[in-house]
Amino acid sequence: MIFVYVTGFLDRDTGLGLGASPSSTRGDWNQYTLDFRLSGPFELLGRQHQMVVGWNSNLEENDRSRRPSLSAIEPWSFYEWDSVPEPEFASASDYIWGWETKQSGFYSGAQFDVAEPLSLIVGLRTSSWSHEEYNYTPEAMSSPIIAVDESDSGVITPYAGIVYDISLPTQA
């Protein structure tokens, strides 16, 4: 992907006065997700209820690199974008960065049919996650610097709610 960052002060009459800083960025972004769950109805105290239990996991990886421009873009008229030449870029990257985020958790929830049309929803999720960001310049160093390294595990998130069904019965 090629970006041209435009700077300067535009002369409305001539369209001149702008400069540009070209940048070429390449990268890979991958996301992997798993979700296993069991759900279904169950009977308790003579009423039908719903329950779900499960586990899910997600991994996101994003790796980027920037190639420097080999030549400057000559001034051009804002009104003639077709005259802007496509810049040439180095074959090797001068800056590399990216991140990796992992998260997983167990969850369960239930909807209890308290009395028509009222139901109670309760649930719980326990989560673990980590996030790491890195960056480096290949000329200055051979391995990345970890800029951000955060994580947490065993985070418990309970929830509860009440549902009052106000829908009218419908017939087909």
mmCIF file of C-alpha atoms in Angstrom:
data_model
loop_
_atom_site.group_PDB
_atom_site.id
_atom_site.type_symbol
_atom_site.label_atom_id
_atom_site.label_comp_id
_atom_site.label_asym_id
_atom_site.label_seq_id
_atom_site.Cartn_x
_atom_site.Cartn_y
_atom_site.Cartn_z
ATOM 1 C CA MET A 1 0.000 0.000 0.000
ATOM 2 C CA ILE A 2 1.352 3.416 -0.924
ATOM 3 C CA PHE A 3 0.565 6.551 1.072
ATOM 4 C CA VAL A 4 1.464 10.101 0.155
ATOM 5 C CA TYR A 5 1.316 12.502 3.094
ATOM 6 C CA VAL A 6 0.574 15.956 1.700
ATOM 7 C CA THR A 7 1.852 19.038 3.525
ATOM 8 C CA GLY A 8 2.134 22.757 2.812
ATOM 9 C CA PHE A 9 -0.102 25.713 1.981
ATOM 10 C CA LEU A 10 -2.285 25.561 -1.116
ATOM 11 C CA ASP A 11 -2.421 28.583 -3.408
ATOM 12 C CA ARG A 12 -6.057 28.542 -4.555
ATOM 13 C CA ASP A 13 -5.292 30.266 -7.845
ATOM 14 C CA THR A 14 -2.363 28.130 -9.056
ATOM 15 C CA GLY A 15 -2.867 24.915 -7.061
ATOM 16 C CA LEU A 16 0.831 25.061 -6.100
ATOM 17 C CA GLY A 17 2.418 25.105 -2.654
ATOM 18 C CA LEU A 18 2.070 21.494 -1.571
ATOM 19 C CA GLY A 19 4.803 18.986 -0.860
ATOM 20 C CA ALA A 20 4.543 15.255 -0.305
ATOM 21 C CA SER A 21 6.173 12.556 1.778
ATOM 22 C CA PRO A 22 5.588 9.176 0.161
ATOM 23 C CA SER A 23 5.500 5.955 2.186
ATOM 24 C CA SER A 24 5.080 2.312 1.183
ATOM 25 C CA THR A 25 3.733 -0.087 3.772
ATOM 26 C CA ARG A 26 3.417 -3.859 3.571
ATOM 27 C CA GLY A 27 1.991 -6.208 6.110
ATOM 28 C CA ASP A 28 0.133 -9.280 7.225
ATOM 29 C CA TRP A 29 -2.871 -9.321 9.501
ATOM 30 C CA ASN A 30 -4.206 -12.640 10.733
ATOM 31 C CA GLN A 31 -6.955 -13.489 13.170
ATOM 32 C CA TYR A 32 -7.775 -16.965 14.458
ATOM 33 C CA THR A 33 -10.873 -17.691 16.548
ATOM 34 C CA LEU A 34 -12.257 -20.812 18.225
ATOM 35 C CA ASP A 35 -15.559 -21.102 20.065
ATOM 36 C CA PHE A 36 -16.874 -24.282 21.655
ATOM 37 C CA ARG A 37 -20.263 -24.222 23.342
ATOM 38 C CA LEU A 38 -23.062 -26.388 24.615
ATOM 39 C CA SER A 39 -26.506 -24.898 24.923
ATOM 40 C CA GLY A 40 -30.049 -26.015 25.327
ATOM 41 C CA PRO A 41 -33.181 -26.099 27.394
ATOM 42 C CA PHE A 42 -33.578 -27.628 30.829
ATOM 43 C CA GLU A 43 -36.478 -28.001 33.238
ATOM 44 C CA LEU A 44 -36.465 -26.750 36.817
ATOM 45 C CA LEU A 45 -39.406 -26.280 39.180
ATOM 46 C CA GLY A 46 -41.825 -27.168 36.414
ATOM 47 C CA ARG A 47 -40.640 -24.449 33.997
ATOM 48 C CA GLN A 48 -38.459 -24.479 30.850
ATOM 49 C CA HIS A 49 -35.190 -22.525 31.028
ATOM 50 C CA GLN A 50 -32.139 -22.061 28.732
ATOM 51 C CA MET A 51 -28.439 -22.494 29.512
ATOM 52 C CA VAL A 52 -25.125 -22.104 27.667
ATOM 53 C CA VAL A 53 -21.557 -23.025 28.676
ATOM 54 C CA GLY A 54 -18.494 -22.618 26.529
ATOM 55 C CA TRP A 55 -14.917 -21.580 25.897
ATOM 56 C CA ASN A 56 -13.537 -19.264 23.239
ATOM 57 C CA SER A 57 -10.118 -18.105 22.173
ATOM 58 C CA ASN A 58 -8.821 -15.473 19.785
ATOM 59 C CA LEU A 59 -5.354 -14.693 18.417
ATOM 60 C CA GLU A 60 -4.645 -11.582 16.353
ATOM 61 C CA GLU A 61 -1.258 -11.018 14.709
ATOM 62 C CA ASN A 62 -0.342 -7.882 12.783
ATOM 63 C CA ASP A 63 3.095 -7.416 11.225
ATOM 64 C CA ARG A 64 3.983 -4.287 9.226
ATOM 65 C CA SER A 65 7.017 -2.903 7.427
ATOM 66 C CA ARG A 66 7.778 0.415 5.750
ATOM 67 C CA ARG A 67 10.020 0.948 2.733
ATOM 68 C CA PRO A 68 11.573 4.398 2.284
ATOM 69 C CA SER A 69 11.140 6.459 -0.860
ATOM 70 C CA LEU A 70 14.199 6.658 -3.129
ATOM 71 C CA SER A 71 13.200 9.990 -4.633
ATOM 72 C CA ALA A 72 11.294 13.096 -3.654
ATOM 73 C CA ILE A 73 8.072 14.040 -5.370
ATOM 74 C CA GLU A 74 8.491 17.253 -7.343
ATOM 75 C CA PRO A 75 5.990 20.063 -6.677
ATOM 76 C CA TRP A 76 2.751 19.680 -8.608
ATOM 77 C CA SER A 77 -0.552 21.458 -9.036
ATOM 78 C CA PHE A 78 -3.328 20.347 -6.728
ATOM 79 C CA TYR A 79 -5.651 20.662 -9.726
ATOM 80 C CA GLU A 80 -3.606 18.175 -11.810
ATOM 81 C CA TRP A 81 -3.280 14.974 -9.765
ATOM 82 C CA ASP A 82 -2.510 12.975 -12.906
ATOM 83 C CA SER A 83 0.835 14.785 -13.089
ATOM 84 C CA VAL A 84 2.010 13.391 -9.738
ATOM 85 C CA PRO A 85 4.572 10.650 -10.517
ATOM 86 C CA GLU A 86 4.489 7.412 -8.542
ATOM 87 C CA PRO A 87 7.578 7.377 -6.344
ATOM 88 C CA GLU A 88 10.172 4.600 -6.312
ATOM 89 C CA PHE A 89 10.791 2.733 -3.074
ATOM 90 C CA ALA A 90 13.706 0.787 -1.618
ATOM 91 C CA SER A 91 13.466 -2.988 -1.784
ATOM 92 C CA ALA A 92 14.320 -3.376 1.929
ATOM 93 C CA SER A 93 12.321 -2.084 4.877
ATOM 94 C CA ASP A 94 13.720 0.610 7.151
ATOM 95 C CA TYR A 95 11.131 0.223 9.923
ATOM 96 C CA ILE A 96 9.210 -2.820 11.163
ATOM 97 C CA TRP A 97 6.412 -2.926 13.729
ATOM 98 C CA GLY A 98 3.454 -4.999 14.798
ATOM 99 C CA TRP A 99 1.459 -6.545 17.597
ATOM 100 C CA GLU A 100 -0.021 -9.749 18.901
ATOM 101 C CA THR A 101 -3.152 -9.996 21.028
ATOM 102 C CA LYS A 102 -4.382 -13.214 22.640
ATOM 103 C CA GLN A 103 -7.524 -13.717 24.659
ATOM 104 C CA SER A 104 -9.486 -16.687 25.924
ATOM 105 C CA GLY A 105 -12.187 -17.410 28.420
ATOM 106 C CA PHE A 106 -14.793 -19.725 29.825
ATOM 107 C CA TYR A 107 -18.379 -18.542 29.976
ATOM 108 C CA SER A 108 -21.776 -19.677 31.165
ATOM 109 C CA GLY A 109 -25.176 -18.104 31.191
ATOM 110 C CA ALA A 110 -28.756 -19.010 31.874
ATOM 111 C CA GLN A 111 -32.173 -17.549 31.214
ATOM 112 C CA PHE A 112 -34.646 -18.543 33.885
ATOM 113 C CA ASP A 113 -38.337 -18.300 33.051
ATOM 114 C CA VAL A 114 -39.512 -16.828 36.360
ATOM 115 C CA ALA A 115 -43.149 -16.170 35.389
ATOM 116 C CA GLU A 116 -44.707 -15.265 32.041
ATOM 117 C CA PRO A 117 -43.635 -12.759 30.677
ATOM 118 C CA LEU A 118 -40.697 -12.214 33.092
ATOM 119 C CA SER A 119 -37.317 -13.952 32.902
ATOM 120 C CA LEU A 120 -34.013 -13.559 34.699
ATOM 121 C CA ILE A 121 -30.652 -13.730 32.895
ATOM 122 C CA VAL A 122 -27.450 -14.480 34.816
ATOM 123 C CA GLY A 123 -23.981 -15.340 33.613
ATOM 124 C CA LEU A 124 -20.278 -15.293 34.188
ATOM 125 C CA ARG A 125 -17.131 -15.102 32.076
ATOM 126 C CA THR A 126 -13.585 -15.649 33.228
ATOM 127 C CA SER A 127 -11.026 -14.122 30.852
ATOM 128 C CA SER A 128 -7.304 -14.107 30.212
ATOM 129 C CA TRP A 129 -5.546 -11.893 27.687
ATOM 130 C CA SER A 130 -2.182 -10.575 26.604
ATOM 131 C CA HIS A 131 -1.097 -7.824 24.230
ATOM 132 C CA GLU A 132 2.415 -7.173 22.945
ATOM 133 C CA GLU A 133 3.609 -4.480 20.539
ATOM 134 C CA TYR A 134 7.072 -4.318 19.002
ATOM 135 C CA ASN A 135 9.080 -2.129 16.639
ATOM 136 C CA TYR A 136 12.615 -1.846 15.305
ATOM 137 C CA THR A 137 14.817 -0.560 12.534
ATOM 138 C CA PRO A 138 16.732 -3.422 10.850
ATOM 139 C CA GLU A 139 19.840 -1.283 10.265
ATOM 140 C CA ALA A 140 20.199 -0.387 13.954
ATOM 141 C CA MET A 141 19.300 -3.693 15.588
ATOM 142 C CA SER A 142 18.631 -7.302 14.696
ATOM 143 C CA SER A 143 15.757 -7.978 17.067
ATOM 144 C CA PRO A 144 12.638 -6.027 18.011
ATOM 145 C CA ILE A 145 12.151 -3.825 21.029
ATOM 146 C CA ILE A 146 9.033 -4.724 22.978
ATOM 147 C CA ALA A 147 7.231 -1.404 23.312
ATOM 148 C CA VAL A 148 4.103 -2.670 25.094
ATOM 149 C CA ASP A 149 3.704 -5.892 27.074
ATOM 150 C CA GLU A 150 0.444 -6.166 28.993
ATOM 151 C CA SER A 151 -1.558 -9.126 30.244
ATOM 152 C CA ASP A 152 -4.128 -10.211 32.771
ATOM 153 C CA SER A 153 -5.611 -13.564 33.719
ATOM 154 C CA GLY A 154 -8.517 -14.843 35.709
ATOM 155 C CA VAL A 155 -10.595 -11.702 35.210
ATOM 156 C CA ILE A 156 -14.144 -12.543 36.278
ATOM 157 C CA THR A 157 -17.052 -10.677 34.707
ATOM 158 C CA PRO A 158 -20.474 -11.503 36.139
ATOM 159 C CA TYR A 159 -23.695 -10.188 34.658
ATOM 160 C CA ALA A 160 -27.405 -10.265 35.405
ATOM 161 C CA GLY A 161 -30.522 -8.821 33.882
ATOM 162 C CA ILE A 162 -34.279 -8.960 33.795
ATOM 163 C CA VAL A 163 -36.282 -9.389 30.597
ATOM 164 C CA TYR A 164 -39.931 -8.445 30.405
ATOM 165 C CA ASP A 165 -41.423 -9.695 27.113
ATOM 166 C CA ILE A 166 -43.807 -7.052 25.775
ATOM 167 C CA SER A 167 -44.327 -8.629 22.347
ATOM 168 C CA LEU A 168 -47.864 -9.479 21.314
ATOM 169 C CA PRO A 169 -48.698 -12.994 20.172
ATOM 170 C CA THR A 170 -48.603 -13.322 16.377
ATOM 171 C CA GLN A 171 -50.213 -15.821 14.053
ATOM 172 C CA ALA A 172 -49.027 -16.882 10.640
#
